[in-house]
Amino acid sequence: MPTYAGDALRFSQTNYGSSARFKGLGNAQIGVGGDISSLGGNPAGLGLFTKSEFVFTPEFNGTTMDANFLNNNTSTNRSQINLNQLGVVFNMPTYKAKGQDAQKGVVSAAIGLGYNRNNDFGLEANFSGVNNTSSVYNMFGDYSVAPTSNQAVSVARTGSVSEFNIAGALNISNQVYIGASLGLVSLKYDYGTILDEDGIASNYYINYNQNQASEGSGINARLGVIFRPTPEFRIGANLQTPTWFNIDDSFTASSNDPNVLTSETYDFSYNLRTPLKGSLGASYIIGSRALISADVDFVDYSTIKFSSSNGGDMATIAENNNEVMATFRSAVNYRVGGEVKLTDLVSLRAGYGLNGSAYKDDSDNHFQTQFYSGGIGYRNKNYYFDLAYQRVQTNSTFSPYLLDDYTEPVADVKNNKNNVFLTFGLRF
């Protein structure tokens, strides 16, 4: 029977959707605003728009998986093109009667609609080695096979978490900006592993295949504020509610050896509540030519919660809730970024981010994720282009089968993603 706590963490570890400009800034956006990224980040940032805008951002992802499995090193590459972001913001200045101060009270309002891709699951990994400790037969209680074999594993994963956001914001006296958004979330996740085991001490061959397909939909909301005490300095805060998911999962395991397994499928539907996320950020404009920005998030992954969907298996629900509390902890994410105007039209950007590890037993933060980014942008009154490069580094583990005594082979994998984002914006 499969477990689902790992999937719950995977579906909870989403990033704020953003444009190439904010990607280049390390995604440090909570205290900046004035960008389409505010739709999926701090909605108060929509209040800083002075014109309406239409924006879209395609992305290119190149992933390299460097695996160490049974003391053998392998590397696998994969690339794909996705739509990262698409949206529109309508800026609506407030009507003021003749003689009224146009810069006091509600100066303007903004409404935005947009799509963001907040998490990409795509990867491929191939690894192999000689196993002198265990066999996949051991998982089925058969210890008659000598544990010396060549084992080759292929892993393929696709899918994403994406959102459609509806947001609105108010600009109050060009000092206080408040906003709220509603997110309609879509989840799709497909995962497959193939293990080929060839006996060395004894002549045999067995394969063991696992396939998982998960689809879900959910809803969340955000409430944000940006305060500008001076024209140069901004402070932002954003509260993102949990996402309430309903997920349908199907897991199939199969083997070519009918003595241990032919094919078994487990279908399971459940509700999932992801953690609340709180974010603070600040930005400062230096001499009208440069910007620095920094954010921090707090997320408690131990608050992930499973619940029954349509009277589902309560024992499985309880088991996975217990695993969440025993395995996960709170984490702090932070991001910093800077932007410099080379001319009135061209800017350079750079940034860094770190998402803290969610695992209680990860004292050396082996499973944290680091982001390095840079970019360039061209902007005039009516349109703009932004180009960003982002490198994402994280570690993960894969096991082709599991044993009760935890002696199964484990691949330690370094996952490096090299992503390129291109944003085109049109002001009207």
Coordinates of C-alpha atoms in Angstrom, one line a residue, residues 21-28 293 334-339 348-354 370-375 388-391:
R21 CA 11.9 40.7 -13.8
F22 CA 11.2 39.2 -10.4
K23 CA 12.8 35.9 -11.3
G24 CA 16.0 37.9 -12.1
L25 CA 15.6 39.6 -8.6
G26 CA 15.7 36.3 -6.9
N27 CA 11.8 36.5 -6.7
A28 CA 12.2 39.0 -3.8
S293 CA 14.8 43.9 -2.1
Y334 CA 14.4 33.9 2.2
R335 CA 15.1 35.9 -1.0
V336 CA 17.3 38.9 -1.8
G337 CA 17.7 40.7 -5.1
G338 CA 19.0 43.9 -6.7
E339 CA 18.4 45.9 -9.8
L348 CA 20.5 44.6 -14.9
R349 CA 19.3 42.3 -12.1
A350 CA 20.6 39.5 -9.8
G351 CA 19.2 37.6 -6.9
Y352 CA 19.5 34.6 -4.5
G353 CA 16.9 32.6 -2.6
L354 CA 16.8 29.7 -0.2
Q370 CA 18.8 27.2 -3.4
F371 CA 18.1 29.7 -6.2
Y372 CA 20.6 31.8 -8.1
S373 CA 19.4 34.2 -10.8
G374 CA 20.2 37.1 -13.0
G375 CA 18.5 39.1 -15.7
A388 CA 16.0 36.0 -16.7
Y389 CA 18.2 33.0 -16.0
Q390 CA 17.6 31.0 -12.8
R391 CA 19.5 28.0 -11.5

